[in-house]
PDB file of C-alpha atoms in Angstrom:
ATOM      1  CA  MET A  30      23.727  61.151  -7.172  1.00  0.00           C
ATOM      2  CA  THR A  31      23.666  59.349 -10.497  1.00  0.00           C
ATOM      3  CA  THR A  32      24.877  55.876 -11.338  1.00  0.00           C
ATOM      4  CA  SER A  33      26.336  54.694 -14.605  1.00  0.00           C
ATOM      5  CA  THR A  34      27.967  51.482 -15.745  1.00  0.00           C
ATOM      6  CA  ALA A  35      30.741  50.681 -18.144  1.00  0.00           C
ATOM      7  CA  SER A  36      30.735  47.381 -19.966  1.00  0.00           C
ATOM      8  CA  ASN A  37      31.658  44.529 -17.607  1.00  0.00           C
ATOM      9  CA  ALA A  38      32.283  46.982 -14.744  1.00  0.00           C
ATOM     10  CA  LEU A  39      30.666  47.693 -11.431  1.00  0.00           C
ATOM     11  CA  PRO A  40      28.283  50.646 -11.270  1.00  0.00           C
ATOM     12  CA  VAL A  41      30.071  53.966 -10.846  1.00  0.00           C
ATOM     13  CA  THR A  42      28.411  56.521  -8.617  1.00  0.00           C
ATOM     14  CA  VAL A  43      28.853  60.097  -9.773  1.00  0.00           C
ATOM     15  CA  LEU A  44      28.231  62.890  -7.304  1.00  0.00           C
ATOM     16  CA  THR A  45      26.317  65.860  -8.653  1.00  0.00           C
ATOM     17  CA  ARG A  46      26.810  69.534  -7.792  1.00  0.00           C
ATOM     18  CA  ASP A  47      23.631  69.301  -5.662  1.00  0.00           C
ATOM     19  CA  ASP A  48      25.087  66.322  -3.754  1.00  0.00           C
ATOM     20  CA  ILE A  49      28.207  68.338  -2.944  1.00  0.00           C
ATOM     21  CA  SER A  50      26.163  71.390  -1.913  1.00  0.00           C
ATOM     22  CA  ILE A  51      23.858  69.370   0.372  1.00  0.00           C
ATOM     23  CA  ALA A  52      26.836  67.518   1.903  1.00  0.00           C
ATOM     24  CA  THR A  53      28.678  70.777   2.561  1.00  0.00           C
ATOM     25  CA  ARG A  54      25.605  72.284   4.239  1.00  0.00           C
ATOM     26  CA  ALA A  55      25.259  69.160   6.391  1.00  0.00           C
ATOM     27  CA  ALA A  56      28.943  69.334   7.395  1.00  0.00           C
ATOM     28  CA  ASP A  57      28.690  73.058   8.182  1.00  0.00           C
ATOM     29  CA  LYS A  58      25.595  72.499  10.316  1.00  0.00           C
ATOM     30  CA  PHE A  59      27.239  69.521  12.036  1.00  0.00           C
ATOM     31  CA  THR A  60      30.521  71.307  12.866  1.00  0.00           C
ATOM     32  CA  GLN A  61      28.747  74.373  14.275  1.00  0.00           C
ATOM     33  CA  LEU A  62      26.495  72.200  16.464  1.00  0.00           C
ATOM     34  CA  TYR A  63      29.314  69.835  17.514  1.00  0.00           C
ATOM     35  CA  TYR A  64      31.752  72.511  18.715  1.00  0.00           C
ATOM     36  CA  THR A  65      28.993  74.602  20.344  1.00  0.00           C
ATOM     37  CA  THR A  66      27.933  71.474  22.252  1.00  0.00           C
ATOM     38  CA  TYR A  67      31.546  70.565  23.097  1.00  0.00           C
ATOM     39  CA  ASP A  68      32.102  74.013  24.632  1.00  0.00           C
ATOM     40  CA  SER A  69      28.797  74.110  26.540  1.00  0.00           C
ATOM     41  CA  PRO A  70      28.305  73.476  30.277  1.00  0.00           C
ATOM     42  CA  SER A  71      26.037  70.516  29.368  1.00  0.00           C
ATOM     43  CA  ARG A  72      28.646  68.783  27.176  1.00  0.00           C
ATOM     44  CA  LEU A  73      28.964  65.746  29.464  1.00  0.00           C
ATOM     45  CA  ALA A  74      25.291  64.907  28.848  1.00  0.00           C
ATOM     46  CA  ASP A  75      25.001  66.163  25.257  1.00  0.00           C
ATOM     47  CA  LEU A  76      28.254  65.403  23.389  1.00  0.00           C
ATOM     48  CA  PRO A  77      27.981  61.583  23.692  1.00  0.00           C
ATOM     49  CA  ASN A  78      24.676  61.800  21.755  1.00  0.00           C
ATOM     50  CA  PHE A  79      26.674  62.494  18.574  1.00  0.00           C
ATOM     51  CA  TYR A  80      28.134  58.951  18.817  1.00  0.00           C
ATOM     52  CA  ARG A  81      26.785  55.372  18.717  1.00  0.00           C
ATOM     53  CA  SER A  82      28.109  52.281  20.525  1.00  0.00           C
ATOM     54  CA  THR A  83      29.919  51.310  17.300  1.00  0.00           C
ATOM     55  CA  SER A  84      31.590  54.737  16.938  1.00  0.00           C
ATOM     56  CA  SER A  85      35.346  54.886  17.325  1.00  0.00           C
ATOM     57  CA  LEU A  86      37.276  57.878  18.629  1.00  0.00           C
ATOM     58  CA  THR A  87      41.037  58.376  18.598  1.00  0.00           C
ATOM     59  CA  TRP A  88      41.967  61.352  20.741  1.00  0.00           C
ATOM     60  CA  ASN A  89      45.595  62.310  20.223  1.00  0.00           C
ATOM     61  CA  GLY A  90      46.511  58.651  19.711  1.00  0.00           C
ATOM     62  CA  LYS A  91      44.315  57.258  22.513  1.00  0.00           C
ATOM     63  CA  PRO A  92      41.559  54.919  21.240  1.00  0.00           C
ATOM     64  CA  LEU A  93      38.084  55.180  22.787  1.00  0.00           C
ATOM     65  CA  GLN A  94      34.759  53.543  21.930  1.00  0.00           C
ATOM     66  CA  GLY A  95      31.229  54.912  21.694  1.00  0.00           C
ATOM     67  CA  PRO A  96      29.375  57.373  23.921  1.00  0.00           C
ATOM     68  CA  ASP A  97      30.894  55.914  27.105  1.00  0.00           C
ATOM     69  CA  GLY A  98      34.417  56.479  25.764  1.00  0.00           C
ATOM     70  CA  VAL A  99      33.574  60.083  24.869  1.00  0.00           C
ATOM     71  CA  ARG A 100      32.031  60.631  28.299  1.00  0.00           C
ATOM     72  CA  SER A 101      35.114  59.212  30.087  1.00  0.00           C
ATOM     73  CA  LEU A 102      37.338  61.568  28.072  1.00  0.00           C
ATOM     74  CA  ILE A 103      35.431  64.805  28.623  1.00  0.00           C
ATOM     75  CA  GLU A 104      34.513  64.255  32.284  1.00  0.00           C
ATOM     76  CA  LYS A 105      38.212  64.728  33.160  1.00  0.00           C
ATOM     77  CA  MET A 106      38.688  67.705  30.845  1.00  0.00           C
ATOM     78  CA  PRO A 107      38.518  71.371  31.888  1.00  0.00           C
ATOM     79  CA  PRO A 108      36.088  73.662  30.040  1.00  0.00           C
ATOM     80  CA  THR A 109      36.974  74.261  26.379  1.00  0.00           C
ATOM     81  CA  LYS A 110      36.639  76.986  23.793  1.00  0.00           C
ATOM     82  CA  HIS A 111      37.061  75.899  20.159  1.00  0.00           C
ATOM     83  CA  GLU A 112      37.728  78.288  17.287  1.00  0.00           C
ATOM     84  CA  MET A 113      37.142  76.535  13.988  1.00  0.00           C
ATOM     85  CA  GLN A 114      39.413  77.969  11.289  1.00  0.00           C
ATOM     86  CA  SER A 115      38.241  75.823   8.365  1.00  0.00           C
ATOM     87  CA  PHE A 116      36.557  72.592   7.384  1.00  0.00           C
ATOM     88  CA  ASP A 117      36.443  70.468   4.269  1.00  0.00           C
ATOM     89  CA  CYS A 118      33.775  67.939   3.374  1.00  0.00           C
ATOM     90  CA  HIS A 119      33.917  64.997   0.983  1.00  0.00           C
ATOM     91  CA  PRO A 120      30.799  62.908   0.348  1.00  0.00           C
ATOM     92  CA  ILE A 121      31.644  59.212   0.044  1.00  0.00           C
ATOM     93  CA  PRO A 122      29.653  57.699  -2.846  1.00  0.00           C
ATOM     94  CA  GLY A 123      27.873  54.409  -2.388  1.00  0.00           C
ATOM     95  CA  ALA A 124      24.768  55.234  -0.390  1.00  0.00           C
ATOM     96  CA  THR A 125      22.020  57.812  -0.483  1.00  0.00           C
ATOM     97  CA  PRO A 126      22.586  59.971   1.426  1.00  0.00           C
ATOM     98  CA  PRO A 127      26.344  59.457   1.329  1.00  0.00           C
ATOM     99  CA  SER A 128      28.597  59.211   4.357  1.00  0.00           C
ATOM    100  CA  LEU A 129      30.700  62.343   4.793  1.00  0.00           C
ATOM    101  CA  LEU A 130      34.414  62.688   5.479  1.00  0.00           C
ATOM    102  CA  VAL A 131      34.819  66.005   7.315  1.00  0.00           C
ATOM    103  CA  THR A 132      38.206  67.491   8.218  1.00  0.00           C
ATOM    104  CA  VAL A 133      38.337  70.446  10.629  1.00  0.00           C
ATOM    105  CA  SER A 134      41.250  72.614  11.695  1.00  0.00           C
ATOM    106  CA  GLY A 135      41.275  75.231  14.394  1.00  0.00           C
ATOM    107  CA  THR A 136      42.410  76.106  17.888  1.00  0.00           C
ATOM    108  CA  VAL A 137      41.148  75.055  21.294  1.00  0.00           C
ATOM    109  CA  VAL A 138      41.754  76.466  24.767  1.00  0.00           C
ATOM    110  CA  HIS A 139      41.387  74.042  27.702  1.00  0.00           C
ATOM    111  CA  GLY A 140      40.582  75.883  30.911  1.00  0.00           C
ATOM    112  CA  LYS A 141      40.338  79.629  31.235  1.00  0.00           C
ATOM    113  CA  PRO A 142      42.603  81.738  28.997  1.00  0.00           C
ATOM    114  CA  VAL A 143      45.685  82.882  30.882  1.00  0.00           C
ATOM    115  CA  GLN A 144      46.888  86.482  30.660  1.00  0.00           C
ATOM    116  CA  HIS A 145      50.676  86.849  30.787  1.00  0.00           C
ATOM    117  CA  ALA A 146      52.932  89.846  30.983  1.00  0.00           C
ATOM    118  CA  PRO A 147      54.509  90.678  27.597  1.00  0.00           C
ATOM    119  CA  GLY A 148      57.324  88.255  26.784  1.00  0.00           C
ATOM    120  CA  GLN A 149      56.271  85.745  29.473  1.00  0.00           C
ATOM    121  CA  ARG A 150      55.234  82.201  28.477  1.00  0.00           C
ATOM    122  CA  SER A 151      53.278  79.621  30.427  1.00  0.00           C
ATOM    123  CA  LYS A 152      54.904  76.346  31.444  1.00  0.00           C
ATOM    124  CA  THR A 153      51.570  74.481  30.979  1.00  0.00           C
ATOM    125  CA  VAL A 154      49.155  74.102  28.084  1.00  0.00           C
ATOM    126  CA  GLU A 155      46.067  74.880  30.184  1.00  0.00           C
ATOM    127  CA  GLY A 156      44.703  78.258  29.176  1.00  0.00           C
ATOM    128  CA  GLN A 157      46.856  78.343  26.037  1.00  0.00           C
ATOM    129  CA  PRO A 158      45.382  77.973  22.531  1.00  0.00           C
ATOM    130  CA  ARG A 159      46.433  74.725  20.830  1.00  0.00           C
ATOM    131  CA  VAL A 160      46.130  74.001  17.126  1.00  0.00           C
ATOM    132  CA  PHE A 161      44.152  70.858  16.318  1.00  0.00           C
ATOM    133  CA  SER A 162      43.093  68.817  13.327  1.00  0.00           C
ATOM    134  CA  GLN A 163      39.990  66.650  13.620  1.00  0.00           C
ATOM    135  CA  THR A 164      38.563  64.236  11.068  1.00  0.00           C
ATOM    136  CA  PHE A 165      35.050  62.809  11.256  1.00  0.00           C
ATOM    137  CA  MET A 166      33.364  60.071   9.274  1.00  0.00           C
ATOM    138  CA  LEU A 167      29.693  61.040   9.468  1.00  0.00           C
ATOM    139  CA  VAL A 168      27.256  58.209   8.779  1.00  0.00           C
ATOM    140  CA  PRO A 169      23.600  58.734   7.814  1.00  0.00           C
ATOM    141  CA  ASP A 170      21.416  58.067  10.852  1.00  0.00           C
ATOM    142  CA  SER A 171      18.739  55.596   9.795  1.00  0.00           C
ATOM    143  CA  ALA A 172      17.012  56.038  13.179  1.00  0.00           C
ATOM    144  CA  ALA A 173      16.462  59.785  12.580  1.00  0.00           C
ATOM    145  CA  ALA A 174      13.356  61.205  10.936  1.00  0.00           C
ATOM    146  CA  PRO A 175      13.805  61.346   7.151  1.00  0.00           C
ATOM    147  CA  SER A 176      14.979  64.620   5.635  1.00  0.00           C
ATOM    148  CA  GLN A 177      12.983  66.461   3.020  1.00  0.00           C
ATOM    149  CA  PRO A 178      14.399  66.513  -0.536  1.00  0.00           C
ATOM    150  CA  GLY A 179      17.173  69.104  -0.766  1.00  0.00           C
ATOM    151  CA  GLU A 180      17.721  69.163   3.011  1.00  0.00           C
ATOM    152  CA  PRO A 181      20.814  67.752   4.704  1.00  0.00           C
ATOM    153  CA  ALA A 182      20.449  64.269   6.149  1.00  0.00           C
ATOM    154  CA  LYS A 183      20.802  63.542   9.861  1.00  0.00           C
ATOM    155  CA  TYR A 184      24.185  62.026  10.721  1.00  0.00           C
ATOM    156  CA  TYR A 185      26.031  60.473  13.640  1.00  0.00           C
ATOM    157  CA  ILE A 186      29.779  60.177  14.145  1.00  0.00           C
ATOM    158  CA  GLY A 187      31.009  56.773  12.957  1.00  0.00           C
ATOM    159  CA  ALA A 188      34.679  57.638  13.484  1.00  0.00           C
ATOM    160  CA  ASP A 189      36.478  60.615  14.980  1.00  0.00           C
ATOM    161  CA  ALA A 190      40.220  61.302  15.097  1.00  0.00           C
ATOM    162  CA  LEU A 191      41.641  64.375  16.824  1.00  0.00           C
ATOM    163  CA  ARG A 192      45.314  65.331  16.878  1.00  0.00           C
ATOM    164  CA  PHE A 193      47.023  68.373  18.349  1.00  0.00           C
ATOM    165  CA  VAL A 194      49.377  69.788  15.738  1.00  0.00           C
ATOM    166  CA  GLY A 195      50.826  72.724  17.607  1.00  0.00           C
TER     167      GLY A 195
END
């Protein structure tokens, strides 16, 4: 990241190609780890570790707070299987390393997939793939061990918003 100033203006932070590349690698690593953890049998113990007490989560319009909010949500949820279709990452200038805005789209199945006869549809969403969009604000984790130059920083989820879109 480089900083420049115009006369009588605040410093302007310019992201470099390396900043974008490192941020994208961090987001890729994060999304793979997050959804693998979410779909694992140990998710109740492990998924809340991605959040801090100040983290906010909005799950399909329902606000939750911190690791306890995440835990209360997933303890009532059947097993899941996420298929990530795509993600996009935008570093937010202002700090080194920058916070990251990560948007993910994909499908998720809650419960075991249901096999139907051709032309038959289920009356429930359990076992059916649902399209989702999820946006994360990843914040550099100052409590984590420092990263080496050129390596992605360690992040936690500062904000998380999930919405079913189909």
